[in-house]
Amino acid sequence: MQLIGILGGTFDPIHNGHIRLALEAQEQLKLNQVRLIPVNIPPHRSIPVVSTEHRLAMMQLATENESTLSLDLRELESEEISFTINTLKSLRQEFTDNALCLIVGIDAFNKIDSWKDWQDLLDYAHIIVANRPDSLANKPTNDISPVLQRWIEKYQITDHTQLKNNLSGNIVFINIPMLDISSSMIRQLNSEHKTLEDLLPNTIQTYIKDNHLYLDSA
């Protein structure tokens, strides 16, 4: 059985924080691959600033030398709102015999009970929660609902090697040195003509400059 990581987002633009998260999760959990899934119509945030074509081009540049990272375009090919539960159902139909591992940051996970059909997510995938290094290992923050707390207690495991025992159904917390980077920060800095060094790969910096992207703050 293979372990397939799933990392979704608007990737507007993709940056070193996204790449670090995907690669660290892949290494720690021994994932066979991580599929990056750019959202089409996000349910919980604003629509992307630049076109789908530009977002994809930047993602291709970011992953071209990373053999374990691949792009998955299923949400872009759908005209529906990109609900995670629907994406996982689609992935499960394709990867019938492999374990799916949905990778989310701790901030997103703390609000996962606002997602559509959130309690059904574990029917289709494991959930991998990326904690910050200064967080307690294997623990969520205290700022979560009692219902979510009970859900964690029921499904959490601490030995990630057990992920291969089932196709889905477990929650694992891992500590990842998260970079203090966001796509909105990059867009703001670029609109102010400030350096993007160390925030995203040089190839993407060049692409943004050559295509005159993110010149307005957003």
PDB file of C-alpha atoms in Angstrom:
ATOM      1  CA  MET A   1       0.000   0.000   0.000  1.00  0.00           C
ATOM      2  CA  GLN A   2       1.263   3.453  -0.899  1.00  0.00           C
ATOM      3  CA  LEU A   3       0.834   6.599   1.189  1.00  0.00           C
ATOM      4  CA  ILE A   4      -0.306   9.539  -0.925  1.00  0.00           C
ATOM      5  CA  GLY A   5      -0.138  13.035   0.529  1.00  0.00           C
ATOM      6  CA  ILE A   6      -2.724  15.644  -0.457  1.00  0.00           C
ATOM      7  CA  LEU A   7      -2.038  19.376  -0.089  1.00  0.00           C
ATOM      8  CA  GLY A   8      -4.623  21.830  -1.369  1.00  0.00           C
ATOM      9  CA  GLY A   9      -4.606  25.598  -1.596  1.00  0.00           C
ATOM     10  CA  THR A  10      -5.032  28.598  -3.838  1.00  0.00           C
ATOM     11  CA  PHE A  11      -1.242  28.760  -4.381  1.00  0.00           C
ATOM     12  CA  ASP A  12      -1.531  32.419  -5.369  1.00  0.00           C
ATOM     13  CA  PRO A  13       1.439  32.246  -5.602  1.00  0.00           C
ATOM     14  CA  ILE A  14       2.987  29.002  -4.423  1.00  0.00           C
ATOM     15  CA  HIS A  15       5.877  29.819  -2.065  1.00  0.00           C
ATOM     16  CA  ASN A  16       8.622  28.261   0.038  1.00  0.00           C
ATOM     17  CA  GLY A  17       6.210  27.649   2.913  1.00  0.00           C
ATOM     18  CA  HIS A  18       4.029  25.417   0.746  1.00  0.00           C
ATOM     19  CA  ILE A  19       7.034  23.554  -0.613  1.00  0.00           C
ATOM     20  CA  ARG A  20       8.597  23.115   2.823  1.00  0.00           C
ATOM     21  CA  LEU A  21       5.331  21.760   4.241  1.00  0.00           C
ATOM     22  CA  ALA A  22       4.939  19.228   1.433  1.00  0.00           C
ATOM     23  CA  LEU A  23       8.543  18.015   1.540  1.00  0.00           C
ATOM     24  CA  GLU A  24       8.747  17.821   5.344  1.00  0.00           C
ATOM     25  CA  ALA A  25       5.510  15.835   5.534  1.00  0.00           C
ATOM     26  CA  GLN A  26       6.739  13.551   2.770  1.00  0.00           C
ATOM     27  CA  GLU A  27      10.022  12.908   4.553  1.00  0.00           C
ATOM     28  CA  GLN A  28       8.652  12.458   8.071  1.00  0.00           C
ATOM     29  CA  LEU A  29       5.802  10.163   7.062  1.00  0.00           C
ATOM     30  CA  LYS A  30       7.619   8.404   4.203  1.00  0.00           C
ATOM     31  CA  LEU A  31       4.889   9.379   1.760  1.00  0.00           C
ATOM     32  CA  ASN A  32       5.307   7.938  -1.717  1.00  0.00           C
ATOM     33  CA  GLN A  33       4.165  11.211  -3.246  1.00  0.00           C
ATOM     34  CA  VAL A  34       2.460  14.491  -2.398  1.00  0.00           C
ATOM     35  CA  ARG A  35      -0.179  15.773  -4.793  1.00  0.00           C
ATOM     36  CA  LEU A  36      -0.586  19.550  -4.828  1.00  0.00           C
ATOM     37  CA  ILE A  37      -4.175  20.463  -5.677  1.00  0.00           C
ATOM     38  CA  PRO A  38      -4.830  24.079  -6.681  1.00  0.00           C
ATOM     39  CA  VAL A  39      -8.334  25.211  -5.786  1.00  0.00           C
ATOM     40  CA  ASN A  40     -10.724  26.555  -8.392  1.00  0.00           C
ATOM     41  CA  ILE A  41     -13.480  28.191  -6.327  1.00  0.00           C
ATOM     42  CA  PRO A  42     -12.393  28.296  -2.659  1.00  0.00           C
ATOM     43  CA  PRO A  43     -15.240  27.941  -0.135  1.00  0.00           C
ATOM     44  CA  HIS A  44     -13.536  29.774   2.744  1.00  0.00           C
ATOM     45  CA  ARG A  45     -11.478  32.528   1.143  1.00  0.00           C
ATOM     46  CA  SER A  46     -11.385  35.037  -1.705  1.00  0.00           C
ATOM     47  CA  ILE A  47     -11.027  33.898  -5.297  1.00  0.00           C
ATOM     48  CA  PRO A  48      -7.452  33.832  -6.635  1.00  0.00           C
ATOM     49  CA  VAL A  49      -5.923  37.123  -7.779  1.00  0.00           C
ATOM     50  CA  VAL A  50      -4.162  35.870 -10.911  1.00  0.00           C
ATOM     51  CA  SER A  51      -5.394  33.518 -13.604  1.00  0.00           C
ATOM     52  CA  THR A  52      -5.382  29.750 -13.373  1.00  0.00           C
ATOM     53  CA  GLU A  53      -2.759  29.654 -16.123  1.00  0.00           C
ATOM     54  CA  HIS A  54      -0.339  31.791 -14.109  1.00  0.00           C
ATOM     55  CA  ARG A  55      -0.898  29.822 -10.911  1.00  0.00           C
ATOM     56  CA  LEU A  56      -0.267  26.551 -12.730  1.00  0.00           C
ATOM     57  CA  ALA A  57       2.838  27.853 -14.459  1.00  0.00           C
ATOM     58  CA  MET A  58       4.320  28.904 -11.116  1.00  0.00           C
ATOM     59  CA  MET A  59       3.440  25.556  -9.532  1.00  0.00           C
ATOM     60  CA  GLN A  60       5.136  23.740 -12.391  1.00  0.00           C
ATOM     61  CA  LEU A  61       8.272  25.803 -11.854  1.00  0.00           C
ATOM     62  CA  ALA A  62       8.197  25.080  -8.120  1.00  0.00           C
ATOM     63  CA  THR A  63       7.874  21.318  -8.531  1.00  0.00           C
ATOM     64  CA  GLU A  64       9.885  20.586 -11.681  1.00  0.00           C
ATOM     65  CA  ASN A  65      12.924  19.399  -9.692  1.00  0.00           C
ATOM     66  CA  GLU A  66      10.988  17.676  -6.886  1.00  0.00           C
ATOM     67  CA  SER A  67      10.332  14.079  -7.883  1.00  0.00           C
ATOM     68  CA  THR A  68       7.921  13.384  -5.004  1.00  0.00           C
ATOM     69  CA  LEU A  69       5.677  16.380  -5.729  1.00  0.00           C
ATOM     70  CA  SER A  70       3.064  16.343  -8.473  1.00  0.00           C
ATOM     71  CA  LEU A  71       0.212  18.571  -9.611  1.00  0.00           C
ATOM     72  CA  ASP A  72      -3.387  17.373  -9.484  1.00  0.00           C
ATOM     73  CA  LEU A  73      -5.816  19.472 -11.514  1.00  0.00           C
ATOM     74  CA  ARG A  74      -9.127  17.856 -10.592  1.00  0.00           C
ATOM     75  CA  GLU A  75     -10.460  20.905  -8.708  1.00  0.00           C
ATOM     76  CA  LEU A  76      -9.524  23.239 -11.561  1.00  0.00           C
ATOM     77  CA  GLU A  77     -11.380  20.997 -13.987  1.00  0.00           C
ATOM     78  CA  SER A  78     -14.565  21.234 -11.916  1.00  0.00           C
ATOM     79  CA  GLU A  79     -16.978  24.156 -12.100  1.00  0.00           C
ATOM     80  CA  GLU A  80     -18.185  23.497  -8.561  1.00  0.00           C
ATOM     81  CA  ILE A  81     -16.983  25.024  -5.301  1.00  0.00           C
ATOM     82  CA  SER A  82     -13.841  23.174  -4.229  1.00  0.00           C
ATOM     83  CA  PHE A  83     -15.050  21.409  -1.096  1.00  0.00           C
ATOM     84  CA  THR A  84     -12.394  19.108   0.353  1.00  0.00           C
ATOM     85  CA  ILE A  85     -14.854  16.294   0.968  1.00  0.00           C
ATOM     86  CA  ASN A  86     -15.729  16.146  -2.743  1.00  0.00           C
ATOM     87  CA  THR A  87     -12.062  16.132  -3.713  1.00  0.00           C
ATOM     88  CA  LEU A  88     -11.324  13.269  -1.329  1.00  0.00           C
ATOM     89  CA  LYS A  89     -14.231  11.257  -2.720  1.00  0.00           C
ATOM     90  CA  SER A  90     -12.826  11.730  -6.217  1.00  0.00           C
ATOM     91  CA  LEU A  91      -9.334  10.754  -5.109  1.00  0.00           C
ATOM     92  CA  ARG A  92     -10.632   7.670  -3.323  1.00  0.00           C
ATOM     93  CA  GLN A  93     -12.298   6.479  -6.532  1.00  0.00           C
ATOM     94  CA  GLU A  94      -8.948   6.760  -8.304  1.00  0.00           C
ATOM     95  CA  PHE A  95      -6.678   5.433  -5.557  1.00  0.00           C
ATOM     96  CA  THR A  96      -8.777   2.544  -4.310  1.00  0.00           C
ATOM     97  CA  ASP A  97      -5.928   0.593  -2.722  1.00  0.00           C
ATOM     98  CA  ASN A  98      -3.735   3.398  -1.359  1.00  0.00           C
ATOM     99  CA  ALA A  99      -3.914   5.427   1.833  1.00  0.00           C
ATOM    100  CA  LEU A 100      -4.682   9.114   1.345  1.00  0.00           C
ATOM    101  CA  CYS A 101      -3.145  11.629   3.749  1.00  0.00           C
ATOM    102  CA  LEU A 102      -4.723  15.092   3.798  1.00  0.00           C
ATOM    103  CA  ILE A 103      -2.094  17.608   4.968  1.00  0.00           C
ATOM    104  CA  VAL A 104      -3.376  20.698   6.789  1.00  0.00           C
ATOM    105  CA  GLY A 105      -1.759  23.362   8.933  1.00  0.00           C
ATOM    106  CA  ILE A 106      -2.739  23.687  12.567  1.00  0.00           C
ATOM    107  CA  ASP A 107      -4.649  26.947  12.025  1.00  0.00           C
ATOM    108  CA  ALA A 108      -6.835  25.402   9.328  1.00  0.00           C
ATOM    109  CA  PHE A 109      -7.318  22.244  11.374  1.00  0.00           C
ATOM    110  CA  ASN A 110      -8.563  24.199  14.377  1.00  0.00           C
ATOM    111  CA  LYS A 111     -11.449  25.382  12.167  1.00  0.00           C
ATOM    112  CA  ILE A 112     -12.021  22.114  10.336  1.00  0.00           C
ATOM    113  CA  ASP A 113     -15.410  21.703  12.003  1.00  0.00           C
ATOM    114  CA  SER A 114     -16.632  24.564   9.792  1.00  0.00           C
ATOM    115  CA  TRP A 115     -15.854  22.564   6.634  1.00  0.00           C
ATOM    116  CA  LYS A 116     -18.568  20.823   4.645  1.00  0.00           C
ATOM    117  CA  ASP A 117     -19.263  17.298   5.973  1.00  0.00           C
ATOM    118  CA  TRP A 118     -16.110  17.535   8.066  1.00  0.00           C
ATOM    119  CA  GLN A 119     -16.813  14.452  10.156  1.00  0.00           C
ATOM    120  CA  ASP A 120     -16.884  12.383   6.952  1.00  0.00           C
ATOM    121  CA  LEU A 121     -13.351  13.387   5.921  1.00  0.00           C
ATOM    122  CA  LEU A 122     -11.842  10.436   7.767  1.00  0.00           C
ATOM    123  CA  ASP A 123     -13.978   8.046   5.730  1.00  0.00           C
ATOM    124  CA  TYR A 124     -11.762   8.877   2.766  1.00  0.00           C
ATOM    125  CA  ALA A 125      -8.358   9.906   4.146  1.00  0.00           C
ATOM    126  CA  HIS A 126      -6.091  10.217   7.131  1.00  0.00           C
ATOM    127  CA  ILE A 127      -5.562  13.787   8.327  1.00  0.00           C
ATOM    128  CA  ILE A 128      -2.009  15.002   8.901  1.00  0.00           C
ATOM    129  CA  VAL A 129      -1.838  18.149  11.030  1.00  0.00           C
ATOM    130  CA  ALA A 130       1.312  20.249  10.754  1.00  0.00           C
ATOM    131  CA  ASN A 131       2.091  21.748  14.149  1.00  0.00           C
ATOM    132  CA  ARG A 132       4.503  24.606  14.635  1.00  0.00           C
ATOM    133  CA  PRO A 133       7.813  23.678  16.300  1.00  0.00           C
ATOM    134  CA  ASP A 134       6.894  25.635  19.435  1.00  0.00           C
ATOM    135  CA  SER A 135       3.649  23.675  19.839  1.00  0.00           C
ATOM    136  CA  LEU A 136       3.334  20.610  22.002  1.00  0.00           C
ATOM    137  CA  ALA A 137       3.894  17.515  19.909  1.00  0.00           C
ATOM    138  CA  ASN A 138       0.770  15.510  19.102  1.00  0.00           C
ATOM    139  CA  LYS A 139      -1.523  18.190  20.535  1.00  0.00           C
ATOM    140  CA  PRO A 140      -3.942  20.688  18.995  1.00  0.00           C
ATOM    141  CA  THR A 141      -4.323  24.147  20.452  1.00  0.00           C
ATOM    142  CA  ASN A 142      -6.824  24.741  23.235  1.00  0.00           C
ATOM    143  CA  ASP A 143      -8.883  27.040  21.021  1.00  0.00           C
ATOM    144  CA  ILE A 144     -11.105  24.348  19.502  1.00  0.00           C
ATOM    145  CA  SER A 145     -14.677  23.233  19.998  1.00  0.00           C
ATOM    146  CA  PRO A 146     -15.528  20.382  22.395  1.00  0.00           C
ATOM    147  CA  VAL A 147     -16.920  18.399  19.454  1.00  0.00           C
ATOM    148  CA  LEU A 148     -13.637  18.690  17.569  1.00  0.00           C
ATOM    149  CA  GLN A 149     -11.696  17.800  20.716  1.00  0.00           C
ATOM    150  CA  ARG A 150     -13.672  14.582  21.124  1.00  0.00           C
ATOM    151  CA  TRP A 151     -13.175  13.777  17.433  1.00  0.00           C
ATOM    152  CA  ILE A 152      -9.409  14.133  17.843  1.00  0.00           C
ATOM    153  CA  GLU A 153      -9.363  11.950  20.947  1.00  0.00           C
ATOM    154  CA  LYS A 154     -11.284   9.231  19.104  1.00  0.00           C
ATOM    155  CA  TYR A 155      -9.175   9.066  15.958  1.00  0.00           C
ATOM    156  CA  GLN A 156      -5.687  10.340  16.841  1.00  0.00           C
ATOM    157  CA  ILE A 157      -2.696   8.030  16.692  1.00  0.00           C
ATOM    158  CA  THR A 158       0.869   8.905  17.704  1.00  0.00           C
ATOM    159  CA  ASP A 159       2.732   6.257  15.701  1.00  0.00           C
ATOM    160  CA  HIS A 160       2.634   7.409  12.084  1.00  0.00           C
ATOM    161  CA  THR A 161       3.872   4.029  10.867  1.00  0.00           C
ATOM    162  CA  GLN A 162       0.340   2.778  11.575  1.00  0.00           C
ATOM    163  CA  LEU A 163      -1.002   4.905   8.722  1.00  0.00           C
ATOM    164  CA  LYS A 164      -0.307   2.030   6.340  1.00  0.00           C
ATOM    165  CA  ASN A 165      -2.601  -0.245   8.322  1.00  0.00           C
ATOM    166  CA  ASN A 166      -5.722   1.463   6.947  1.00  0.00           C
ATOM    167  CA  LEU A 167      -6.711   3.436   3.863  1.00  0.00           C
ATOM    168  CA  SER A 168      -8.102   6.245   6.019  1.00  0.00           C
ATOM    169  CA  GLY A 169      -9.464   7.077   9.447  1.00  0.00           C
ATOM    170  CA  ASN A 170      -6.613   8.428  11.584  1.00  0.00           C
ATOM    171  CA  ILE A 171      -5.371  11.849  12.715  1.00  0.00           C
ATOM    172  CA  VAL A 172      -1.636  12.415  13.150  1.00  0.00           C
ATOM    173  CA  PHE A 173       0.088  15.546  14.462  1.00  0.00           C
ATOM    174  CA  ILE A 174       3.611  16.227  13.222  1.00  0.00           C
ATOM    175  CA  ASN A 175       5.967  19.060  14.067  1.00  0.00           C
ATOM    176  CA  ILE A 176       7.212  20.947  11.020  1.00  0.00           C
ATOM    177  CA  PRO A 177       9.430  24.056  11.027  1.00  0.00           C
ATOM    178  CA  MET A 178       6.791  26.265   9.417  1.00  0.00           C
ATOM    179  CA  LEU A 179       8.021  29.324   7.556  1.00  0.00           C
ATOM    180  CA  ASP A 180       6.315  32.617   8.373  1.00  0.00           C
ATOM    181  CA  ILE A 181       5.211  33.173   4.790  1.00  0.00           C
ATOM    182  CA  SER A 182       1.822  33.693   3.202  1.00  0.00           C
ATOM    183  CA  SER A 183       0.720  34.320  -0.359  1.00  0.00           C
ATOM    184  CA  SER A 184      -0.998  37.529   0.740  1.00  0.00           C
ATOM    185  CA  MET A 185       2.288  38.733   2.264  1.00  0.00           C
ATOM    186  CA  ILE A 186       4.084  38.071  -1.016  1.00  0.00           C
ATOM    187  CA  ARG A 187       1.427  39.898  -3.016  1.00  0.00           C
ATOM    188  CA  GLN A 188       1.645  42.891  -0.678  1.00  0.00           C
ATOM    189  CA  LEU A 189       5.447  43.010  -0.735  1.00  0.00           C
ATOM    190  CA  ASN A 190       5.532  42.750  -4.500  1.00  0.00           C
ATOM    191  CA  SER A 191       3.024  45.573  -4.896  1.00  0.00           C
ATOM    192  CA  GLU A 192       5.365  47.704  -2.775  1.00  0.00           C
ATOM    193  CA  HIS A 193       8.336  46.671  -4.954  1.00  0.00           C
ATOM    194  CA  LYS A 194      10.066  44.999  -2.011  1.00  0.00           C
ATOM    195  CA  THR A 195      12.320  41.963  -2.238  1.00  0.00           C
ATOM    196  CA  LEU A 196      10.822  38.481  -2.349  1.00  0.00           C
ATOM    197  CA  GLU A 197      14.166  36.810  -1.684  1.00  0.00           C
ATOM    198  CA  ASP A 198      13.924  33.676   0.479  1.00  0.00           C
ATOM    199  CA  LEU A 199      10.119  33.712   0.204  1.00  0.00           C
ATOM    200  CA  LEU A 200       9.761  31.757  -3.028  1.00  0.00           C
ATOM    201  CA  PRO A 201      12.025  30.081  -5.585  1.00  0.00           C
ATOM    202  CA  ASN A 202      14.061  32.319  -7.874  1.00  0.00           C
ATOM    203  CA  THR A 203      12.291  30.933 -10.932  1.00  0.00           C
ATOM    204  CA  ILE A 204       8.947  32.100  -9.566  1.00  0.00           C
ATOM    205  CA  GLN A 205      10.344  35.503  -8.625  1.00  0.00           C
ATOM    206  CA  THR A 206      11.448  35.871 -12.239  1.00  0.00           C
ATOM    207  CA  TYR A 207       8.089  34.661 -13.532  1.00  0.00           C
ATOM    208  CA  ILE A 208       6.195  37.182 -11.404  1.00  0.00           C
ATOM    209  CA  LYS A 209       8.437  39.990 -12.585  1.00  0.00           C
ATOM    210  CA  ASP A 210       8.359  39.015 -16.258  1.00  0.00           C
ATOM    211  CA  ASN A 211       4.566  38.703 -16.277  1.00  0.00           C
ATOM    212  CA  HIS A 212       3.934  41.821 -14.183  1.00  0.00           C
ATOM    213  CA  LEU A 213       1.910  39.944 -11.568  1.00  0.00           C
ATOM    214  CA  TYR A 214       0.726  41.171  -8.166  1.00  0.00           C
ATOM    215  CA  LEU A 215       1.425  44.833  -8.852  1.00  0.00           C
ATOM    216  CA  ASP A 216      -1.733  45.855  -6.996  1.00  0.00           C
ATOM    217  CA  SER A 217      -2.029  45.043  -3.287  1.00  0.00           C
ATOM    218  CA  ALA A 218      -4.590  42.320  -2.639  1.00  0.00           C
TER     219      ALA A 218
END
